PDB file of C-alpha atoms in Angstrom:
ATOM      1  CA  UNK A   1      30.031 -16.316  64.556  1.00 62.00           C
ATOM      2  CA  UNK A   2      26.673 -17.567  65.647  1.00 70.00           C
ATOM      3  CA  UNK A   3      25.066 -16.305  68.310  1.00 81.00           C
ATOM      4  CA  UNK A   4      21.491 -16.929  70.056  1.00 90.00           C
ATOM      5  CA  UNK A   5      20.142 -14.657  72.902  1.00 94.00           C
ATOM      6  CA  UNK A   6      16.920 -15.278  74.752  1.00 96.00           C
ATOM      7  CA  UNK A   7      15.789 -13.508  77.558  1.00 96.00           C
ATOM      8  CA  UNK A   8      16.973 -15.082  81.264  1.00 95.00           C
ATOM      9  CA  UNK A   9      13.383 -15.364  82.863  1.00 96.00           C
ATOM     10  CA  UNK A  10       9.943 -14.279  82.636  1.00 97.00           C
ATOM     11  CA  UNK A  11       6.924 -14.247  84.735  1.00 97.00           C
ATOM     12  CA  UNK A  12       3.132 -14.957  83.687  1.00 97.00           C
ATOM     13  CA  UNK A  13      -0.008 -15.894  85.715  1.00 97.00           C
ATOM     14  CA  UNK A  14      -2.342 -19.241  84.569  1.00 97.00           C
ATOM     15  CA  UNK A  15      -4.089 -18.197  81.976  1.00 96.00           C
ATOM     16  CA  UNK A  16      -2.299 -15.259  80.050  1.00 97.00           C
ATOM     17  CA  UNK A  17      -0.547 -16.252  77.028  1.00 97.00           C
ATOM     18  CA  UNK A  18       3.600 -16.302  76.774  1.00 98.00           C
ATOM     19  CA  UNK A  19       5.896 -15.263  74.022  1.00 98.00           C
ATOM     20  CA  UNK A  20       9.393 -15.891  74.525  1.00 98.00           C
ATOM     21  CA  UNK A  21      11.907 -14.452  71.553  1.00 97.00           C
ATOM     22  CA  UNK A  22      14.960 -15.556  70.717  1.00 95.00           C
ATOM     23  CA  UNK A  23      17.323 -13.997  68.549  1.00 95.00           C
ATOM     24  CA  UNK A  24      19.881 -15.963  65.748  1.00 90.00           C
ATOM     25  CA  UNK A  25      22.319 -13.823  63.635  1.00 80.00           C
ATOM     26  CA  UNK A  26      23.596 -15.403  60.397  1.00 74.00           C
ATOM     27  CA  UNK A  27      20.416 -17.703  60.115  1.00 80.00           C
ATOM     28  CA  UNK A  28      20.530 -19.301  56.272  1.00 78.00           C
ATOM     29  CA  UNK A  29      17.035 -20.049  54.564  1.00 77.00           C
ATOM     30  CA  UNK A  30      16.939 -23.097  55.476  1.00 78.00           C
ATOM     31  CA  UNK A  31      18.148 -23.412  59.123  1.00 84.00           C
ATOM     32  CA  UNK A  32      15.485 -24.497  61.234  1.00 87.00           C
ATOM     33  CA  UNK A  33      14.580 -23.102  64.425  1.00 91.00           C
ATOM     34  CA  UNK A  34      12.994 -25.519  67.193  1.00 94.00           C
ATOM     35  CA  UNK A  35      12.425 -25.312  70.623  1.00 96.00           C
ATOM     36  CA  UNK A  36      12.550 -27.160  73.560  1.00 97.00           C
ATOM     37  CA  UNK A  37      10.907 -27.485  77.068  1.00 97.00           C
ATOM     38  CA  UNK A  38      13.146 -28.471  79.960  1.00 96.00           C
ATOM     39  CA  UNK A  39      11.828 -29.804  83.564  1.00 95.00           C
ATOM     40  CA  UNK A  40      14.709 -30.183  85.977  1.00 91.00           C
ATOM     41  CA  UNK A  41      16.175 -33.898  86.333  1.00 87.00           C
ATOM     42  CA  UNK A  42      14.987 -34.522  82.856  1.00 91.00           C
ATOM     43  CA  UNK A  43      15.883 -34.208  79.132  1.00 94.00           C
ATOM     44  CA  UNK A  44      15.107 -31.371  77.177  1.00 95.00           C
ATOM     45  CA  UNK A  45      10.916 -32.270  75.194  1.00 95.00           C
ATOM     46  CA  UNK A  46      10.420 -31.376  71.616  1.00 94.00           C
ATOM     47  CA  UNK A  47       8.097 -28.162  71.520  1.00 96.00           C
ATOM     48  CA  UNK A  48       7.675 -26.833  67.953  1.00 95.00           C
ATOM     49  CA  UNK A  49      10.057 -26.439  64.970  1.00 93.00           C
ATOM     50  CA  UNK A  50       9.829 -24.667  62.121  1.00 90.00           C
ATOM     51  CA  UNK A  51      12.009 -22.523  59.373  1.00 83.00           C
ATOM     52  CA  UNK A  52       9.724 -19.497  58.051  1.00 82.00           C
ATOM     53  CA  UNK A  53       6.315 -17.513  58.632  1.00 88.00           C
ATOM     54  CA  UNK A  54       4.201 -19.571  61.335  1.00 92.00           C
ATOM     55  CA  UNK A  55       3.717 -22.837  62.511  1.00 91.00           C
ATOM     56  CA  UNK A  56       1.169 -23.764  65.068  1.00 92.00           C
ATOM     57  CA  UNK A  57       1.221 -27.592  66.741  1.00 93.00           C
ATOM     58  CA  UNK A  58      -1.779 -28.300  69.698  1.00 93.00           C
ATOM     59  CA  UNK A  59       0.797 -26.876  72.247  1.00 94.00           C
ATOM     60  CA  UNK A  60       2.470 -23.991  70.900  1.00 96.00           C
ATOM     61  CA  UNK A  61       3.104 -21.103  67.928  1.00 97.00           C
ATOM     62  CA  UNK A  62       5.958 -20.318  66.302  1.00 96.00           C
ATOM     63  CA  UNK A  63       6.360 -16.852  64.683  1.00 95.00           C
ATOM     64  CA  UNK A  64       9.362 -16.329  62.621  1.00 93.00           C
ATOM     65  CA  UNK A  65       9.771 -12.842  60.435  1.00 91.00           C
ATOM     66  CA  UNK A  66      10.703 -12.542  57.241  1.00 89.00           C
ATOM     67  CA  UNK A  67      14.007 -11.533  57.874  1.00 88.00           C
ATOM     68  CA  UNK A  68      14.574 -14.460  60.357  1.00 87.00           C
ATOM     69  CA  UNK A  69      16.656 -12.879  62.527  1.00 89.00           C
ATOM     70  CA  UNK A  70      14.463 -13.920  65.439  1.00 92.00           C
ATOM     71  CA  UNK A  71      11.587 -16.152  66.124  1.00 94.00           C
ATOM     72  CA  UNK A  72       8.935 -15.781  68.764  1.00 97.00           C
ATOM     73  CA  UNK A  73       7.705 -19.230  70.580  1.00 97.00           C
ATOM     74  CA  UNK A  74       3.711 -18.288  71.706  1.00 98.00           C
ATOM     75  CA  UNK A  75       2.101 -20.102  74.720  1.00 97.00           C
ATOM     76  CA  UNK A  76      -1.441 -19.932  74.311  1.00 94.00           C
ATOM     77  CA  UNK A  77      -3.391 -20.136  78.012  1.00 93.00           C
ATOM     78  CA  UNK A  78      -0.129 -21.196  80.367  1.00 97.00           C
ATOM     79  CA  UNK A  79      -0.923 -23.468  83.315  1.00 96.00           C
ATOM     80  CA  UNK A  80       1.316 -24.449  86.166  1.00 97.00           C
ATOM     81  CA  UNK A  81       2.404 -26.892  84.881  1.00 96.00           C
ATOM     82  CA  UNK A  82       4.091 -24.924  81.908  1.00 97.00           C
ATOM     83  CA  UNK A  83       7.008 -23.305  84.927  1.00 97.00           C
ATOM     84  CA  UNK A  84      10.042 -24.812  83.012  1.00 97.00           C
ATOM     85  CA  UNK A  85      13.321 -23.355  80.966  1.00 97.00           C
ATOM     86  CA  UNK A  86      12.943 -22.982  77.206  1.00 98.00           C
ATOM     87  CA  UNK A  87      15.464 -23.288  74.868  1.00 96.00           C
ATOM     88  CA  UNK A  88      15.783 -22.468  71.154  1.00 95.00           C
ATOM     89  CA  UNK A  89      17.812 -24.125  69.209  1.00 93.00           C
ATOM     90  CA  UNK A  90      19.324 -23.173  65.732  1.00 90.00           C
ATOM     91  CA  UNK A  91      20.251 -25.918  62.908  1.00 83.00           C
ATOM     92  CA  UNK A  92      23.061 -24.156  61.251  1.00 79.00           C
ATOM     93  CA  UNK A  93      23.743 -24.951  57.950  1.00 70.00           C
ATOM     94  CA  UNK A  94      20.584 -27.656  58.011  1.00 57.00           C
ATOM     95  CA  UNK A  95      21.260 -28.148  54.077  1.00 47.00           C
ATOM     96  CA  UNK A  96      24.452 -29.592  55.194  1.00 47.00           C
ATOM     97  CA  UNK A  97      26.229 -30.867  58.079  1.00 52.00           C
ATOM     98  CA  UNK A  98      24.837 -28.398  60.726  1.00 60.00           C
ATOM     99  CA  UNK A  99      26.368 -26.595  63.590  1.00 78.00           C
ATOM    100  CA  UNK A 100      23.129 -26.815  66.087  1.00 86.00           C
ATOM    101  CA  UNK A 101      23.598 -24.065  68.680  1.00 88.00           C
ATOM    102  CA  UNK A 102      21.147 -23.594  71.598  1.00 92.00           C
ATOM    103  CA  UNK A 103      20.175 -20.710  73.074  1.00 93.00           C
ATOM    104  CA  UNK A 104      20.983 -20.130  77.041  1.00 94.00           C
ATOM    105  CA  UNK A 105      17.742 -21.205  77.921  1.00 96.00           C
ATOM    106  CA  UNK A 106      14.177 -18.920  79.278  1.00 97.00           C
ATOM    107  CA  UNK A 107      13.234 -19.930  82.794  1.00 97.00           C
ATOM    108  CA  UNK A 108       9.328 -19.554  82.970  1.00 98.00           C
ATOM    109  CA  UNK A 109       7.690 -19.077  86.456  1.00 98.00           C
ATOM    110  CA  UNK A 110       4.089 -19.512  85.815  1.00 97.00           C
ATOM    111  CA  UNK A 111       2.556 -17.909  89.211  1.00 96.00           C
ATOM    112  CA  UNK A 112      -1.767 -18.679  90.302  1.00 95.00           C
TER     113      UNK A 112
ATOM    114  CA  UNK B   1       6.874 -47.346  72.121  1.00 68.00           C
ATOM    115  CA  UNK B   2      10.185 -47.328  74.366  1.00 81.00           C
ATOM    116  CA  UNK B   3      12.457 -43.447  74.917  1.00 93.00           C
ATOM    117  CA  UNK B   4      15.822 -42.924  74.661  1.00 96.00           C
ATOM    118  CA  UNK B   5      17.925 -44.762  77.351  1.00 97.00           C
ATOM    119  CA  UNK B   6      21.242 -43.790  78.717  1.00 97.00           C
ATOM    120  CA  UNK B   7      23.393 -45.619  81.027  1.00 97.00           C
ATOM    121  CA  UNK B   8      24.832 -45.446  83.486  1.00 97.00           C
ATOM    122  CA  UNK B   9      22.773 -42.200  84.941  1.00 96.00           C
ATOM    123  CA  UNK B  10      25.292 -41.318  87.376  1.00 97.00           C
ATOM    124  CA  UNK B  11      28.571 -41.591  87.436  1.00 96.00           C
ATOM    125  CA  UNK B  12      31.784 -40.804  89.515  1.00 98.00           C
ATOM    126  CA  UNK B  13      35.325 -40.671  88.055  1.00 97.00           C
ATOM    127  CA  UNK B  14      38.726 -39.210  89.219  1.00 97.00           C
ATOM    128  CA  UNK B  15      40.692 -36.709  87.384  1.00 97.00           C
ATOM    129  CA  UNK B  16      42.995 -38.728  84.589  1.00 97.00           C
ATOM    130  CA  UNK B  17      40.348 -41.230  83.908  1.00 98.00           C
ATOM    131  CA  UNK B  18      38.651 -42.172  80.805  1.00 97.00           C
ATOM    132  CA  UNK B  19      35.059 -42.753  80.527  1.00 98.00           C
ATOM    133  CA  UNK B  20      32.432 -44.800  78.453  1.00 98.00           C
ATOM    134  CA  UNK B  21      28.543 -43.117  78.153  1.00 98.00           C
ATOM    135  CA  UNK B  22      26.083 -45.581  76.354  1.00 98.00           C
ATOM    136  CA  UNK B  23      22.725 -44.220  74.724  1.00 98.00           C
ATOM    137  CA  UNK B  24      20.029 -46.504  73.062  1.00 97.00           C
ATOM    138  CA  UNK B  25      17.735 -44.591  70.597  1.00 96.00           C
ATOM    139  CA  UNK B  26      14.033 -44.959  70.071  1.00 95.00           C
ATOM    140  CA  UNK B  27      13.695 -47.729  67.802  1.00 94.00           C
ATOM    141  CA  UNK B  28      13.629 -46.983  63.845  1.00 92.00           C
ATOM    142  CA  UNK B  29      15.718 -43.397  64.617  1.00 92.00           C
ATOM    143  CA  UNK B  30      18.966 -43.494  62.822  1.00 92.00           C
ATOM    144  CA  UNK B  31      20.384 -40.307  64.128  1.00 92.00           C
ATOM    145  CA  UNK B  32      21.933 -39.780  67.342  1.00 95.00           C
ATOM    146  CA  UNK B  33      23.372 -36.524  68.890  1.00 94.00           C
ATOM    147  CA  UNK B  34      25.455 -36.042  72.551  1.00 96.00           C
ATOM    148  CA  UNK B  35      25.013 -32.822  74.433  1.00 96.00           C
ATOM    149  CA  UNK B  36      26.749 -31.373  77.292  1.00 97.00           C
ATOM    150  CA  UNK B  37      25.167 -29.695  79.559  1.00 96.00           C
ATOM    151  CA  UNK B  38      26.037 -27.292  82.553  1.00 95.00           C
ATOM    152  CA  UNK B  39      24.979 -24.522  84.603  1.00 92.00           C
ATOM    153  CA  UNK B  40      27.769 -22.328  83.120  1.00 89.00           C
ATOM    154  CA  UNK B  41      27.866 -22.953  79.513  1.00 90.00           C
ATOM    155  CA  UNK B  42      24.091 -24.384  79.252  1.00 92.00           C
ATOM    156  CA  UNK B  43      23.340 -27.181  76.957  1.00 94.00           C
ATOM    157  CA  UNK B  44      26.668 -27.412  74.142  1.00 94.00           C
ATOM    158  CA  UNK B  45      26.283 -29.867  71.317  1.00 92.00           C
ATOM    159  CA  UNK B  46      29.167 -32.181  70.827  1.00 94.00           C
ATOM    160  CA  UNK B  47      28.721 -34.838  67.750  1.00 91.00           C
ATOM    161  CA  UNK B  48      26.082 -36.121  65.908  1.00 92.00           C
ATOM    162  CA  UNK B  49      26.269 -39.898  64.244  1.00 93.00           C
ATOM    163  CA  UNK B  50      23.954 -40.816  61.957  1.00 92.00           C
ATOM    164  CA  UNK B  51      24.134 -44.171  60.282  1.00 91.00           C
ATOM    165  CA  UNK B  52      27.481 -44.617  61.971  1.00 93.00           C
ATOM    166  CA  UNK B  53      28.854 -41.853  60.599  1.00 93.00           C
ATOM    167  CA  UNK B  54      29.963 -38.687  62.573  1.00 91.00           C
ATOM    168  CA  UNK B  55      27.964 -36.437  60.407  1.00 87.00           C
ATOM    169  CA  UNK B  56      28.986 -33.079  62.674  1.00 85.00           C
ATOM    170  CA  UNK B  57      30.833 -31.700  65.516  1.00 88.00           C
ATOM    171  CA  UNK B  58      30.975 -29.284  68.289  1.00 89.00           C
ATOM    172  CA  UNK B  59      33.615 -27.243  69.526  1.00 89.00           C
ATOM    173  CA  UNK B  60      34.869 -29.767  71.980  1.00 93.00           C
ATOM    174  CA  UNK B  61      38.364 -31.299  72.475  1.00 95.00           C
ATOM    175  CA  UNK B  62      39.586 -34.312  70.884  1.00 95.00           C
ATOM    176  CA  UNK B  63      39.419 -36.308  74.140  1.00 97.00           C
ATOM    177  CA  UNK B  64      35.500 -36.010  73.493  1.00 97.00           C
ATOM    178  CA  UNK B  65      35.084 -38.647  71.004  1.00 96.00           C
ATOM    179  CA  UNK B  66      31.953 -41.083  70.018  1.00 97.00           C
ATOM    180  CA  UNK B  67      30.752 -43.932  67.909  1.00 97.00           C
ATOM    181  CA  UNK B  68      27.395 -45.242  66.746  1.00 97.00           C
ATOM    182  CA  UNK B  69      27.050 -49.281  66.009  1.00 97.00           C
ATOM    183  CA  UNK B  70      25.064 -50.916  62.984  1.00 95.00           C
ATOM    184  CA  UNK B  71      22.032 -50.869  66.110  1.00 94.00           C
ATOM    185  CA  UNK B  72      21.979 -46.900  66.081  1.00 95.00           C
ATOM    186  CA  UNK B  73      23.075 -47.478  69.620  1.00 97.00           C
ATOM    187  CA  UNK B  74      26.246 -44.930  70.302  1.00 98.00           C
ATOM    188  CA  UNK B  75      28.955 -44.592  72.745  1.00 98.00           C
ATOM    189  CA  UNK B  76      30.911 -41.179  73.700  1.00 98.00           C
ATOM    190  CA  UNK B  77      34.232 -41.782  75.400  1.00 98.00           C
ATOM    191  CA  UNK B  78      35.828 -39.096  77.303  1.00 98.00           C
ATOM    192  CA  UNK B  79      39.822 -39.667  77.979  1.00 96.00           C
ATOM    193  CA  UNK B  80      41.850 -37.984  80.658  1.00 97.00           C
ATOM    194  CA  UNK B  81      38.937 -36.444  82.664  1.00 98.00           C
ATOM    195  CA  UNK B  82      39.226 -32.791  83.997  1.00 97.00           C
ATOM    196  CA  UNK B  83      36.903 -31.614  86.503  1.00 97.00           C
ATOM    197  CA  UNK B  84      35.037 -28.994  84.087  1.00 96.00           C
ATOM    198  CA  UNK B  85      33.890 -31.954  82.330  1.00 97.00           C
ATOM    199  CA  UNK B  86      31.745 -32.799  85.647  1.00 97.00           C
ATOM    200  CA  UNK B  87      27.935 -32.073  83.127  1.00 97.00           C
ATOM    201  CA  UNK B  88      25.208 -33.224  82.589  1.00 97.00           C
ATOM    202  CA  UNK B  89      26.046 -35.587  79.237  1.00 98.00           C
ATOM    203  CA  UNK B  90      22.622 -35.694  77.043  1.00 97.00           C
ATOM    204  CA  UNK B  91      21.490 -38.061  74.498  1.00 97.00           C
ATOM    205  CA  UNK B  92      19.043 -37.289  72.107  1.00 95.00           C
ATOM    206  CA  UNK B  93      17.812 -39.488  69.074  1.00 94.00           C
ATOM    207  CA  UNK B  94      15.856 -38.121  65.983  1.00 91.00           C
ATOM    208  CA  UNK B  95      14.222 -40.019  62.928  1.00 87.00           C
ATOM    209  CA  UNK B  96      16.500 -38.331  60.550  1.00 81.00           C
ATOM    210  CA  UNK B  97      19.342 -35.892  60.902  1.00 74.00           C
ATOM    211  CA  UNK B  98      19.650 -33.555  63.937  1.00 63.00           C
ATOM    212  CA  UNK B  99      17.605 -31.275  62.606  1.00 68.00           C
ATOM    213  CA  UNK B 100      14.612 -32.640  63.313  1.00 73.00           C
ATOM    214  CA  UNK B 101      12.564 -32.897  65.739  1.00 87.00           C
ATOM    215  CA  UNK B 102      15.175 -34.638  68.472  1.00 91.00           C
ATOM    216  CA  UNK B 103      13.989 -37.292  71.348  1.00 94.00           C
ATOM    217  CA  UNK B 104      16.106 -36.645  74.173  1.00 95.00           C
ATOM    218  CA  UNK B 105      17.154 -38.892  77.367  1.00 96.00           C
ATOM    219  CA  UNK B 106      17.612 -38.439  80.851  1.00 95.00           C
ATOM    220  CA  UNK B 107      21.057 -37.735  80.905  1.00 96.00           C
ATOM    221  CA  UNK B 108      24.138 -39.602  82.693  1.00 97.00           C
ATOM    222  CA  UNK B 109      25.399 -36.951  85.375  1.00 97.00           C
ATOM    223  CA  UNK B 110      29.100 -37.172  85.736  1.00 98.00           C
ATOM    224  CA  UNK B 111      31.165 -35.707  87.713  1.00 98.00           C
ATOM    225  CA  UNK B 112      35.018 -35.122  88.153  1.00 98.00           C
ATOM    226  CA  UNK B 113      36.850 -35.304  91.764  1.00 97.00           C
TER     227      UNK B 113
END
């Protein structure tokens, strides 16, 4: 059965840099791994997405081991602005019809 | 370019009822997937259409149920209504399948008396 864990909530200050893990047991080769920024009263914003090694966008970094058993979303210089819950999401069986499952969601407080 | 659009954004409907959600994709996306979303269970995918066709499903009842038009517009219709199905119902439109990169949209906040 697949199951994704993240970590409830985290703290940072402006300026440090954030990693947020999320674990996904069962993970095929070729599930992808994406993640999502949520601001209350809205819909979930696409983040980063990827399905091995690293992938880096102007926003984010995305760190997934070899054994992909977790992946690590990387907030370079947080702001303010970047207090939100972030959720990873797993593709399931992305060769084929998928199962997406999220994970319960990472409320970051970014404190001055 | 124009988001996602879902209407109506809030709704009120009595236990026993059926109900109608509409979402309207960004234009040229073919693939459209309905989320649920609450503070208990968090955000719980329920179907994804693409070119009309329910290409996947969630664990959700059969009185969950959807449809996407020639348009890529789509429709989820929930019958006899029980009050935990009072969520936040999420719409979400991607160029391809569901696996990528996914434009969501506002949501349509029902809820069960």
């Amino acid at each position: 059965l697949a199951k994704i864990t993240q970590p409830i909530s985290m703290d940072s200050y402006e300026g440090q840099e954030v990693n947020i893990t999320c674990s996904h047991n069962n993970i095929a080769t070729n599930d992808y791994i994406t993640w999502y920024q949520q601001f209350p009263s809205q819909g979930p914003r696409f983040i980063i997405q990827g399905y091995k090694t690293k992938v880096t966008n102007e926003v984010a970094s995305l760190f997934i081991p070899a054994d992909r058993k977790s992946s690590t979303l990387s907030l370079p210089r947080v702001s303010l602005s970047d207090t939100a819950v972030y959720y990873c999401l797993v593709a399931y069986g992305s060769s084929n019809t998928g199962k997406l499952i999220f994970g319960q969601g990472t409320t970051l407080q970014v404190k001055p | 370019k124009a988001g996602v659009t879902q209407t109506p954004r809030y709704l009120i409907k009595t236990r026993g009822q059926q109900v109608t959600l509409s979402c309207s994709p960004i234009s040229g996306h073919r693939s459209v997937s309905w989320y649920q979303q609450t503070p208990g269970q968090g955000l719980q995918f329920l179907f994804e259409y693409f070119s009309e066709t329910q290409r996947n499903k969630g664990n959700f009842p059969g009185r969950f149920s959807g449809r996407q038009f020639s348009n890529s517009r789509s429709e989820m219709n929930v019958s006899t209504l029980e009050l935990g199905d009072s969520a936040l119902y999420l719409c979400a439109s991607s160029v391809g399948t569901a696996t990528y990169e996914q434009y969501f949209g506002p949501g349509t906040r029902l809820t069960v008396t």
